[in-house]
PDB file of C-alpha atoms in Angstrom:
ATOM      1  CA  UNK S   1     158.334  50.633  38.096  1.00 36.00           C
ATOM      2  CA  UNK S   2     156.697  51.372  34.929  1.00 44.00           C
ATOM      3  CA  UNK S   3     154.656  54.670  34.880  1.00 54.00           C
ATOM      4  CA  UNK S   4     150.866  54.041  35.327  1.00 66.00           C
ATOM      5  CA  UNK S   5     148.010  55.689  34.126  1.00 85.00           C
ATOM      6  CA  UNK S   6     146.381  58.146  36.587  1.00 93.00           C
ATOM      7  CA  UNK S   7     142.785  59.392  37.117  1.00 98.00           C
ATOM      8  CA  UNK S   8     142.691  63.027  36.691  1.00 98.00           C
ATOM      9  CA  UNK S   9     140.407  65.433  38.651  1.00 98.00           C
ATOM     10  CA  UNK S  10     137.609  67.619  36.763  1.00 98.00           C
ATOM     11  CA  UNK S  11     135.783  70.694  38.258  1.00 98.00           C
ATOM     12  CA  UNK S  12     132.443  71.400  37.740  1.00 98.00           C
ATOM     13  CA  UNK S  13     130.546  74.547  38.985  1.00 97.00           C
ATOM     14  CA  UNK S  14     127.000  75.957  37.864  1.00 95.00           C
ATOM     15  CA  UNK S  15     126.816  72.897  35.396  1.00 93.00           C
ATOM     16  CA  UNK S  16     129.718  73.714  33.503  1.00 94.00           C
ATOM     17  CA  UNK S  17     133.637  72.903  34.104  1.00 94.00           C
ATOM     18  CA  UNK S  18     136.579  70.794  32.753  1.00 96.00           C
ATOM     19  CA  UNK S  19     139.842  69.101  34.065  1.00 97.00           C
ATOM     20  CA  UNK S  20     141.526  70.730  36.946  1.00 97.00           C
ATOM     21  CA  UNK S  21     144.909  72.827  36.049  1.00 93.00           C
ATOM     22  CA  UNK S  22     147.978  71.827  37.436  1.00 94.00           C
ATOM     23  CA  UNK S  23     149.188  74.518  39.982  1.00 93.00           C
ATOM     24  CA  UNK S  24     145.948  76.115  40.338  1.00 92.00           C
ATOM     25  CA  UNK S  25     143.868  75.628  43.345  1.00 96.00           C
ATOM     26  CA  UNK S  26     140.919  72.952  43.082  1.00 97.00           C
ATOM     27  CA  UNK S  27     139.940  74.123  46.338  1.00 98.00           C
ATOM     28  CA  UNK S  28     139.863  77.658  45.147  1.00 96.00           C
ATOM     29  CA  UNK S  29     137.483  76.879  42.757  1.00 96.00           C
ATOM     30  CA  UNK S  30     134.643  76.285  45.542  1.00 98.00           C
ATOM     31  CA  UNK S  31     135.640  79.104  48.060  1.00 97.00           C
ATOM     32  CA  UNK S  32     136.320  82.795  48.367  1.00 95.00           C
ATOM     33  CA  UNK S  33     140.033  83.942  48.293  1.00 91.00           C
ATOM     34  CA  UNK S  34     140.477  84.200  52.014  1.00 92.00           C
ATOM     35  CA  UNK S  35     138.857  80.824  52.990  1.00 97.00           C
ATOM     36  CA  UNK S  36     140.765  77.457  52.312  1.00 97.00           C
ATOM     37  CA  UNK S  37     137.973  75.175  52.626  1.00 98.00           C
ATOM     38  CA  UNK S  38     134.671  74.119  51.058  1.00 98.00           C
ATOM     39  CA  UNK S  39     132.042  71.169  50.788  1.00 98.00           C
ATOM     40  CA  UNK S  40     131.540  69.621  47.552  1.00 98.00           C
ATOM     41  CA  UNK S  41     130.346  66.495  45.847  1.00 98.00           C
ATOM     42  CA  UNK S  42     132.944  64.019  44.653  1.00 98.00           C
ATOM     43  CA  UNK S  43     132.871  60.937  43.029  1.00 98.00           C
ATOM     44  CA  UNK S  44     134.480  58.532  39.837  1.00 97.00           C
ATOM     45  CA  UNK S  45     132.746  59.353  36.636  1.00 95.00           C
ATOM     46  CA  UNK S  46     133.703  58.119  33.327  1.00 94.00           C
ATOM     47  CA  UNK S  47     137.187  57.718  34.279  1.00 95.00           C
ATOM     48  CA  UNK S  48     137.691  60.852  35.963  1.00 98.00           C
ATOM     49  CA  UNK S  49     137.415  62.109  39.706  1.00 98.00           C
ATOM     50  CA  UNK S  50     134.559  64.711  39.390  1.00 98.00           C
ATOM     51  CA  UNK S  51     134.346  67.573  42.208  1.00 98.00           C
ATOM     52  CA  UNK S  52     131.041  69.459  41.874  1.00 98.00           C
ATOM     53  CA  UNK S  53     129.133  72.238  43.765  1.00 98.00           C
ATOM     54  CA  UNK S  54     126.049  70.163  42.711  1.00 98.00           C
ATOM     55  CA  UNK S  55     125.367  66.263  43.775  1.00 98.00           C
ATOM     56  CA  UNK S  56     125.332  63.705  40.861  1.00 97.00           C
ATOM     57  CA  UNK S  57     124.287  60.129  40.496  1.00 97.00           C
ATOM     58  CA  UNK S  58     126.960  58.215  42.941  1.00 96.00           C
ATOM     59  CA  UNK S  59     128.585  61.256  44.456  1.00 98.00           C
ATOM     60  CA  UNK S  60     129.197  61.768  48.170  1.00 98.00           C
ATOM     61  CA  UNK S  61     129.130  65.139  49.854  1.00 98.00           C
ATOM     62  CA  UNK S  62     132.261  65.932  51.450  1.00 98.00           C
ATOM     63  CA  UNK S  63     134.950  68.368  52.877  1.00 98.00           C
ATOM     64  CA  UNK S  64     137.754  69.879  50.531  1.00 98.00           C
ATOM     65  CA  UNK S  65     140.482  71.660  52.237  1.00 98.00           C
ATOM     66  CA  UNK S  66     143.795  73.099  51.216  1.00 97.00           C
ATOM     67  CA  UNK S  67     146.866  74.064  53.802  1.00 94.00           C
ATOM     68  CA  UNK S  68     146.810  77.604  54.683  1.00 92.00           C
ATOM     69  CA  UNK S  69     150.093  78.040  52.759  1.00 89.00           C
ATOM     70  CA  UNK S  70     149.159  75.908  49.489  1.00 93.00           C
ATOM     71  CA  UNK S  71     151.353  76.825  46.676  1.00 93.00           C
ATOM     72  CA  UNK S  72     148.489  77.048  44.301  1.00 92.00           C
ATOM     73  CA  UNK S  73     146.701  79.551  46.554  1.00 89.00           C
ATOM     74  CA  UNK S  74     150.251  81.637  46.436  1.00 83.00           C
ATOM     75  CA  UNK S  75     150.739  81.259  42.551  1.00 86.00           C
ATOM     76  CA  UNK S  76     147.173  82.763  42.011  1.00 75.00           C
ATOM     77  CA  UNK S  77     148.231  85.861  44.166  1.00 74.00           C
ATOM     78  CA  UNK S  78     151.631  85.943  42.335  1.00 72.00           C
ATOM     79  CA  UNK S  79     151.315  85.879  38.664  1.00 61.00           C
ATOM     80  CA  UNK S  80     154.864  86.294  38.090  1.00 57.00           C
ATOM     81  CA  UNK S  81     155.730  83.037  39.663  1.00 69.00           C
ATOM     82  CA  UNK S  82     154.459  81.387  36.114  1.00 75.00           C
ATOM     83  CA  UNK S  83     154.701  77.665  35.802  1.00 84.00           C
ATOM     84  CA  UNK S  84     156.900  76.064  32.789  1.00 84.00           C
ATOM     85  CA  UNK S  85     154.475  74.786  30.397  1.00 81.00           C
ATOM     86  CA  UNK S  86     155.544  71.123  30.660  1.00 82.00           C
ATOM     87  CA  UNK S  87     154.075  71.461  34.400  1.00 84.00           C
ATOM     88  CA  UNK S  88     150.990  73.470  33.533  1.00 80.00           C
ATOM     89  CA  UNK S  89     149.736  70.531  31.093  1.00 84.00           C
ATOM     90  CA  UNK S  90     150.125  67.744  33.768  1.00 90.00           C
ATOM     91  CA  UNK S  91     146.570  67.953  35.254  1.00 94.00           C
ATOM     92  CA  UNK S  92     145.693  67.212  38.978  1.00 97.00           C
ATOM     93  CA  UNK S  93     146.095  63.535  39.983  1.00 98.00           C
ATOM     94  CA  UNK S  94     143.429  62.088  42.187  1.00 98.00           C
ATOM     95  CA  UNK S  95     144.898  59.895  45.255  1.00 98.00           C
ATOM     96  CA  UNK S  96     143.539  57.678  47.881  1.00 98.00           C
ATOM     97  CA  UNK S  97     145.134  57.278  51.653  1.00 98.00           C
ATOM     98  CA  UNK S  98     144.038  54.625  54.102  1.00 98.00           C
ATOM     99  CA  UNK S  99     143.457  55.586  57.736  1.00 98.00           C
ATOM    100  CA  UNK S 100     143.666  52.127  58.821  1.00 98.00           C
ATOM    101  CA  UNK S 101     142.235  51.862  62.700  1.00 98.00           C
ATOM    102  CA  UNK S 102     142.398  48.398  64.270  1.00 98.00           C
ATOM    103  CA  UNK S 103     139.929  47.105  66.941  1.00 98.00           C
ATOM    104  CA  UNK S 104     142.284  48.001  69.653  1.00 97.00           C
ATOM    105  CA  UNK S 105     141.912  51.559  68.609  1.00 97.00           C
ATOM    106  CA  UNK S 106     145.322  52.132  67.223  1.00 97.00           C
ATOM    107  CA  UNK S 107     145.760  53.710  63.622  1.00 98.00           C
ATOM    108  CA  UNK S 108     148.804  52.575  61.339  1.00 98.00           C
ATOM    109  CA  UNK S 109     150.868  55.422  60.022  1.00 98.00           C
ATOM    110  CA  UNK S 110     154.170  54.654  57.954  1.00 98.00           C
ATOM    111  CA  UNK S 111     157.138  56.822  56.945  1.00 98.00           C
ATOM    112  CA  UNK S 112     157.889  57.315  53.384  1.00 98.00           C
ATOM    113  CA  UNK S 113     161.456  56.209  52.203  1.00 98.00           C
ATOM    114  CA  UNK S 114     164.415  58.602  52.015  1.00 97.00           C
ATOM    115  CA  UNK S 115     164.575  57.886  48.283  1.00 96.00           C
ATOM    116  CA  UNK S 116     161.220  58.675  47.460  1.00 97.00           C
ATOM    117  CA  UNK S 117     161.012  62.381  45.244  1.00 94.00           C
ATOM    118  CA  UNK S 118     157.724  63.720  47.322  1.00 96.00           C
ATOM    119  CA  UNK S 119     157.566  63.870  51.192  1.00 97.00           C
ATOM    120  CA  UNK S 120     160.534  61.659  51.765  1.00 97.00           C
ATOM    121  CA  UNK S 121     160.722  60.719  55.514  1.00 97.00           C
ATOM    122  CA  UNK S 122     157.335  62.361  56.159  1.00 98.00           C
ATOM    123  CA  UNK S 123     154.826  59.937  58.114  1.00 98.00           C
ATOM    124  CA  UNK S 124     151.533  59.337  56.472  1.00 98.00           C
ATOM    125  CA  UNK S 125     148.842  56.621  55.921  1.00 98.00           C
ATOM    126  CA  UNK S 126     149.234  54.296  52.972  1.00 98.00           C
ATOM    127  CA  UNK S 127     148.232  55.511  49.778  1.00 98.00           C
ATOM    128  CA  UNK S 128     148.958  56.523  46.351  1.00 97.00           C
ATOM    129  CA  UNK S 129     147.312  57.486  43.099  1.00 97.00           C
ATOM    130  CA  UNK S 130     143.837  55.958  41.865  1.00 98.00           C
ATOM    131  CA  UNK S 131     144.274  54.076  38.842  1.00 97.00           C
ATOM    132  CA  UNK S 132     141.709  53.947  35.742  1.00 97.00           C
ATOM    133  CA  UNK S 133     139.181  51.254  36.369  1.00 96.00           C
ATOM    134  CA  UNK S 134     139.209  51.486  40.272  1.00 97.00           C
ATOM    135  CA  UNK S 135     137.009  52.663  42.886  1.00 97.00           C
ATOM    136  CA  UNK S 136     138.685  54.745  45.883  1.00 98.00           C
ATOM    137  CA  UNK S 137     138.472  51.732  47.875  1.00 98.00           C
ATOM    138  CA  UNK S 138     139.846  49.569  45.548  1.00 98.00           C
ATOM    139  CA  UNK S 139     142.826  52.241  45.062  1.00 98.00           C
ATOM    140  CA  UNK S 140     143.123  52.498  48.891  1.00 98.00           C
ATOM    141  CA  UNK S 141     143.432  48.849  49.681  1.00 98.00           C
ATOM    142  CA  UNK S 142     145.979  48.166  46.746  1.00 98.00           C
ATOM    143  CA  UNK S 143     148.406  50.599  48.269  1.00 98.00           C
ATOM    144  CA  UNK S 144     147.864  49.515  51.393  1.00 98.00           C
ATOM    145  CA  UNK S 145     149.063  45.974  50.047  1.00 98.00           C
ATOM    146  CA  UNK S 146     151.679  47.518  48.031  1.00 98.00           C
ATOM    147  CA  UNK S 147     153.284  49.543  50.643  1.00 98.00           C
ATOM    148  CA  UNK S 148     152.982  47.393  53.692  1.00 98.00           C
ATOM    149  CA  UNK S 149     152.037  43.763  52.456  1.00 98.00           C
ATOM    150  CA  UNK S 150     148.551  43.810  54.146  1.00 98.00           C
ATOM    151  CA  UNK S 151     145.616  42.667  52.580  1.00 98.00           C
ATOM    152  CA  UNK S 152     142.374  43.142  54.072  1.00 98.00           C
ATOM    153  CA  UNK S 153     139.655  40.372  53.348  1.00 95.00           C
ATOM    154  CA  UNK S 154     136.270  41.402  52.636  1.00 94.00           C
ATOM    155  CA  UNK S 155     134.118  41.126  55.423  1.00 97.00           C
ATOM    156  CA  UNK S 156     136.793  42.115  58.340  1.00 98.00           C
ATOM    157  CA  UNK S 157     136.502  45.776  57.923  1.00 98.00           C
ATOM    158  CA  UNK S 158     134.060  48.805  57.237  1.00 98.00           C
ATOM    159  CA  UNK S 159     134.777  52.123  55.780  1.00 98.00           C
ATOM    160  CA  UNK S 160     133.921  55.658  54.787  1.00 98.00           C
ATOM    161  CA  UNK S 161     135.021  58.633  53.126  1.00 98.00           C
ATOM    162  CA  UNK S 162     136.692  61.248  55.884  1.00 98.00           C
ATOM    163  CA  UNK S 163     137.455  64.084  53.302  1.00 98.00           C
ATOM    164  CA  UNK S 164     139.423  65.504  50.284  1.00 99.00           C
ATOM    165  CA  UNK S 165     142.832  67.190  50.858  1.00 98.00           C
ATOM    166  CA  UNK S 166     144.436  69.480  48.154  1.00 98.00           C
ATOM    167  CA  UNK S 167     148.391  68.553  48.291  1.00 98.00           C
ATOM    168  CA  UNK S 168     151.444  70.126  46.496  1.00 97.00           C
ATOM    169  CA  UNK S 169     155.055  69.231  46.652  1.00 96.00           C
ATOM    170  CA  UNK S 170     156.984  70.898  47.501  1.00 94.00           C
ATOM    171  CA  UNK S 171     154.586  72.251  50.149  1.00 93.00           C
ATOM    172  CA  UNK S 172     155.686  75.802  50.082  1.00 90.00           C
ATOM    173  CA  UNK S 173     156.842  78.283  47.455  1.00 89.00           C
ATOM    174  CA  UNK S 174     160.143  78.903  49.488  1.00 88.00           C
ATOM    175  CA  UNK S 175     161.378  75.401  48.305  1.00 90.00           C
ATOM    176  CA  UNK S 176     160.403  75.850  44.707  1.00 90.00           C
ATOM    177  CA  UNK S 177     157.666  75.555  42.114  1.00 91.00           C
ATOM    178  CA  UNK S 178     155.183  72.754  42.554  1.00 93.00           C
ATOM    179  CA  UNK S 179     156.105  69.497  40.857  1.00 93.00           C
ATOM    180  CA  UNK S 180     153.148  67.220  42.183  1.00 95.00           C
ATOM    181  CA  UNK S 181     149.713  68.204  42.658  1.00 96.00           C
ATOM    182  CA  UNK S 182     146.898  65.945  43.990  1.00 98.00           C
ATOM    183  CA  UNK S 183     143.720  65.733  45.594  1.00 98.00           C
ATOM    184  CA  UNK S 184     143.763  62.990  48.195  1.00 98.00           C
ATOM    185  CA  UNK S 185     140.594  61.029  49.608  1.00 98.00           C
ATOM    186  CA  UNK S 186     141.152  59.907  52.930  1.00 98.00           C
ATOM    187  CA  UNK S 187     139.446  56.824  53.942  1.00 98.00           C
ATOM    188  CA  UNK S 188     138.835  55.566  57.163  1.00 98.00           C
ATOM    189  CA  UNK S 189     138.903  51.843  57.511  1.00 98.00           C
ATOM    190  CA  UNK S 190     137.685  50.305  60.547  1.00 98.00           C
ATOM    191  CA  UNK S 191     139.200  46.767  61.181  1.00 98.00           C
ATOM    192  CA  UNK S 192     137.747  44.071  63.108  1.00 98.00           C
ATOM    193  CA  UNK S 193     141.175  42.761  63.805  1.00 98.00           C
ATOM    194  CA  UNK S 194     143.627  44.143  66.505  1.00 98.00           C
ATOM    195  CA  UNK S 195     146.892  45.655  65.684  1.00 98.00           C
ATOM    196  CA  UNK S 196     148.887  42.776  66.587  1.00 98.00           C
ATOM    197  CA  UNK S 197     147.303  40.478  64.166  1.00 98.00           C
ATOM    198  CA  UNK S 198     147.384  42.997  61.407  1.00 98.00           C
ATOM    199  CA  UNK S 199     151.093  43.695  62.135  1.00 98.00           C
ATOM    200  CA  UNK S 200     152.001  40.021  62.200  1.00 98.00           C
ATOM    201  CA  UNK S 201     151.252  40.041  58.372  1.00 98.00           C
ATOM    202  CA  UNK S 202     153.220  43.053  57.473  1.00 98.00           C
ATOM    203  CA  UNK S 203     155.838  42.923  54.869  1.00 98.00           C
ATOM    204  CA  UNK S 204     156.640  46.550  54.328  1.00 98.00           C
ATOM    205  CA  UNK S 205     158.141  47.704  51.137  1.00 98.00           C
ATOM    206  CA  UNK S 206     161.514  48.872  51.420  1.00 97.00           C
ATOM    207  CA  UNK S 207     161.729  51.079  48.492  1.00 97.00           C
ATOM    208  CA  UNK S 208     158.446  53.120  49.681  1.00 98.00           C
ATOM    209  CA  UNK S 209     158.472  52.463  53.616  1.00 98.00           C
ATOM    210  CA  UNK S 210     161.131  53.115  56.016  1.00 97.00           C
ATOM    211  CA  UNK S 211     159.313  52.775  59.388  1.00 97.00           C
ATOM    212  CA  UNK S 212     155.768  52.296  60.718  1.00 97.00           C
ATOM    213  CA  UNK S 213     153.729  52.780  63.807  1.00 97.00           C
ATOM    214  CA  UNK S 214     150.283  51.862  65.297  1.00 98.00           C
ATOM    215  CA  UNK S 215     149.595  54.854  67.327  1.00 97.00           C
ATOM    216  CA  UNK S 216     147.248  55.228  70.432  1.00 96.00           C
ATOM    217  CA  UNK S 217     144.444  57.626  70.454  1.00 94.00           C
ATOM    218  CA  UNK S 218     146.283  60.228  72.962  1.00 94.00           C
ATOM    219  CA  UNK S 219     149.413  60.320  70.357  1.00 96.00           C
ATOM    220  CA  UNK S 220     146.879  60.934  67.493  1.00 96.00           C
ATOM    221  CA  UNK S 221     145.122  63.586  69.229  1.00 94.00           C
ATOM    222  CA  UNK S 222     148.682  65.306  70.179  1.00 94.00           C
ATOM    223  CA  UNK S 223     149.234  64.939  66.395  1.00 95.00           C
ATOM    224  CA  UNK S 224     146.160  66.549  65.249  1.00 93.00           C
ATOM    225  CA  UNK S 225     147.012  69.437  67.544  1.00 91.00           C
ATOM    226  CA  UNK S 226     150.009  70.495  66.247  1.00 87.00           C
ATOM    227  CA  UNK S 227     148.701  71.686  63.310  1.00 62.00           C
ATOM    228  CA  UNK S 228     148.008  75.545  62.949  1.00 51.00           C
ATOM    229  CA  UNK S 229     144.698  76.760  64.016  1.00 37.00           C
ATOM    230  CA  UNK S 230     143.713  73.064  65.351  1.00 42.00           C
ATOM    231  CA  UNK S 231     141.669  72.650  68.142  1.00 43.00           C
ATOM    232  CA  UNK S 232     143.185  71.775  71.508  1.00 42.00           C
ATOM    233  CA  UNK S 233     142.146  68.248  72.595  1.00 43.00           C
ATOM    234  CA  UNK S 234     143.326  68.512  76.015  1.00 42.00           C
ATOM    235  CA  UNK S 235     146.750  66.544  76.050  1.00 46.00           C
ATOM    236  CA  UNK S 236     150.064  68.312  75.902  1.00 49.00           C
ATOM    237  CA  UNK S 237     153.369  66.528  74.953  1.00 54.00           C
ATOM    238  CA  UNK S 238     153.979  66.036  79.078  1.00 60.00           C
ATOM    239  CA  UNK S 239     151.267  63.446  79.025  1.00 82.00           C
ATOM    240  CA  UNK S 240     152.543  61.223  76.117  1.00 91.00           C
ATOM    241  CA  UNK S 241     155.131  58.597  76.452  1.00 91.00           C
ATOM    242  CA  UNK S 242     158.516  59.586  75.406  1.00 93.00           C
ATOM    243  CA  UNK S 243     158.653  57.004  72.410  1.00 94.00           C
ATOM    244  CA  UNK S 244     155.974  54.905  70.485  1.00 92.00           C
ATOM    245  CA  UNK S 245     156.437  51.515  68.518  1.00 83.00           C
ATOM    246  CA  UNK S 246     160.004  50.411  67.780  1.00 79.00           C
ATOM    247  CA  UNK S 247     161.371  53.348  70.155  1.00 89.00           C
ATOM    248  CA  UNK S 248     160.214  56.056  67.906  1.00 95.00           C
ATOM    249  CA  UNK S 249     160.364  59.549  69.543  1.00 95.00           C
ATOM    250  CA  UNK S 250     157.460  60.578  70.159  1.00 95.00           C
ATOM    251  CA  UNK S 251     158.089  64.249  69.551  1.00 93.00           C
ATOM    252  CA  UNK S 252     159.031  63.477  66.081  1.00 95.00           C
ATOM    253  CA  UNK S 253     155.496  63.065  65.375  1.00 96.00           C
ATOM    254  CA  UNK S 254     154.765  66.582  66.745  1.00 94.00           C
ATOM    255  CA  UNK S 255     156.796  68.491  64.736  1.00 93.00           C
ATOM    256  CA  UNK S 256     155.220  70.988  62.418  1.00 90.00           C
ATOM    257  CA  UNK S 257     156.201  71.718  58.729  1.00 88.00           C
ATOM    258  CA  UNK S 258     158.475  74.674  58.862  1.00 86.00           C
ATOM    259  CA  UNK S 259     157.602  77.715  56.725  1.00 81.00           C
ATOM    260  CA  UNK S 260     161.368  78.061  55.607  1.00 82.00           C
ATOM    261  CA  UNK S 261     164.358  76.159  54.868  1.00 83.00           C
ATOM    262  CA  UNK S 262     164.438  72.078  54.813  1.00 87.00           C
ATOM    263  CA  UNK S 263     161.607  69.734  55.500  1.00 91.00           C
ATOM    264  CA  UNK S 264     161.638  67.753  58.930  1.00 93.00           C
ATOM    265  CA  UNK S 265     160.507  64.280  59.744  1.00 96.00           C
ATOM    266  CA  UNK S 266     156.777  64.805  60.831  1.00 95.00           C
ATOM    267  CA  UNK S 267     153.378  63.779  60.066  1.00 97.00           C
ATOM    268  CA  UNK S 268     151.955  64.922  56.894  1.00 96.00           C
ATOM    269  CA  UNK S 269     149.563  67.806  57.239  1.00 95.00           C
ATOM    270  CA  UNK S 270     146.983  66.222  55.072  1.00 97.00           C
ATOM    271  CA  UNK S 271     147.277  63.411  57.506  1.00 97.00           C
ATOM    272  CA  UNK S 272     146.663  65.940  60.661  1.00 97.00           C
ATOM    273  CA  UNK S 273     143.265  67.164  58.372  1.00 96.00           C
ATOM    274  CA  UNK S 274     142.114  63.662  58.465  1.00 98.00           C
ATOM    275  CA  UNK S 275     142.966  63.100  62.040  1.00 97.00           C
ATOM    276  CA  UNK S 276     141.053  66.137  62.757  1.00 96.00           C
ATOM    277  CA  UNK S 277     137.883  65.183  60.943  1.00 97.00           C
ATOM    278  CA  UNK S 278     138.149  61.410  62.556  1.00 96.00           C
ATOM    279  CA  UNK S 279     138.522  62.707  66.115  1.00 94.00           C
ATOM    280  CA  UNK S 280     135.722  64.941  65.635  1.00 93.00           C
ATOM    281  CA  UNK S 281     133.555  62.530  64.680  1.00 90.00           C
ATOM    282  CA  UNK S 282     134.532  60.490  67.696  1.00 87.00           C
ATOM    283  CA  UNK S 283     133.566  63.408  69.656  1.00 77.00           C
ATOM    284  CA  UNK S 284     130.439  63.566  67.978  1.00 52.00           C
ATOM    285  CA  UNK S 285     129.172  60.208  68.424  1.00 51.00           C
ATOM    286  CA  UNK S 286     130.480  60.430  72.340  1.00 52.00           C
ATOM    287  CA  UNK S 287     128.020  63.227  72.705  1.00 47.00           C
ATOM    288  CA  UNK S 288     125.147  61.330  71.121  1.00 43.00           C
ATOM    289  CA  UNK S 289     125.473  62.920  67.723  1.00 43.00           C
ATOM    290  CA  UNK S 290     124.789  60.780  64.813  1.00 43.00           C
TER     291      UNK S 290
END
């Protein structure tokens, strides 16, 4: 597949700014060194994905977060670990990922193919790069169709921005210097169709997707709770079915990212971030909050 042009992230603070630099934490530009999250205004502007500390025309206010072990954060603390010049000039790419919830309450996750260069065998929502001329939703719907064969028609779903996640690969410096750096916009899509009808139209791309599963809320709550520092949602693994989907072990979805050594099959940390935001919003609505 030919390499497509990508939309790059720009950062603006106090009215001044410029392109985000590969390997330097974007989140860190908006929060104190000991923090890992900030509220920002974001939006596509003149072919770039702009993150700002102040609202601008067409922007949305949302949460930007990085993992505690973010390599870009660690690189800032260890100047000796300098990135090669060819990496420093890459910039930070914008991405979009679709958390698709069917009318039956199930959410679609896909396992990235083993041959992919970044995050192989990791479970994620469909997603990828934002291309020039696309809106975030356009990019998310395109990636959903490319990866799963699933096309959503206008009027069959609603959507909103959940939050932004700073993603680097490899995810820890113990596995080497970063080779990928993105800001991923997680979009929640609420389909009016049941998962059975959606699944009947799916034709996953073998080069990108090795498995998929429509997961029920109790499993999703347990997945969100496996991330360090996450609130307990009140359901332990013992309350869950032993398998999900096509006889996939439920325990696989509850694996956490290892701090050292080779990665394991698991749900990505960014996906857990998005699930927590969705579950928190569901809880607030259930308590009568807007």
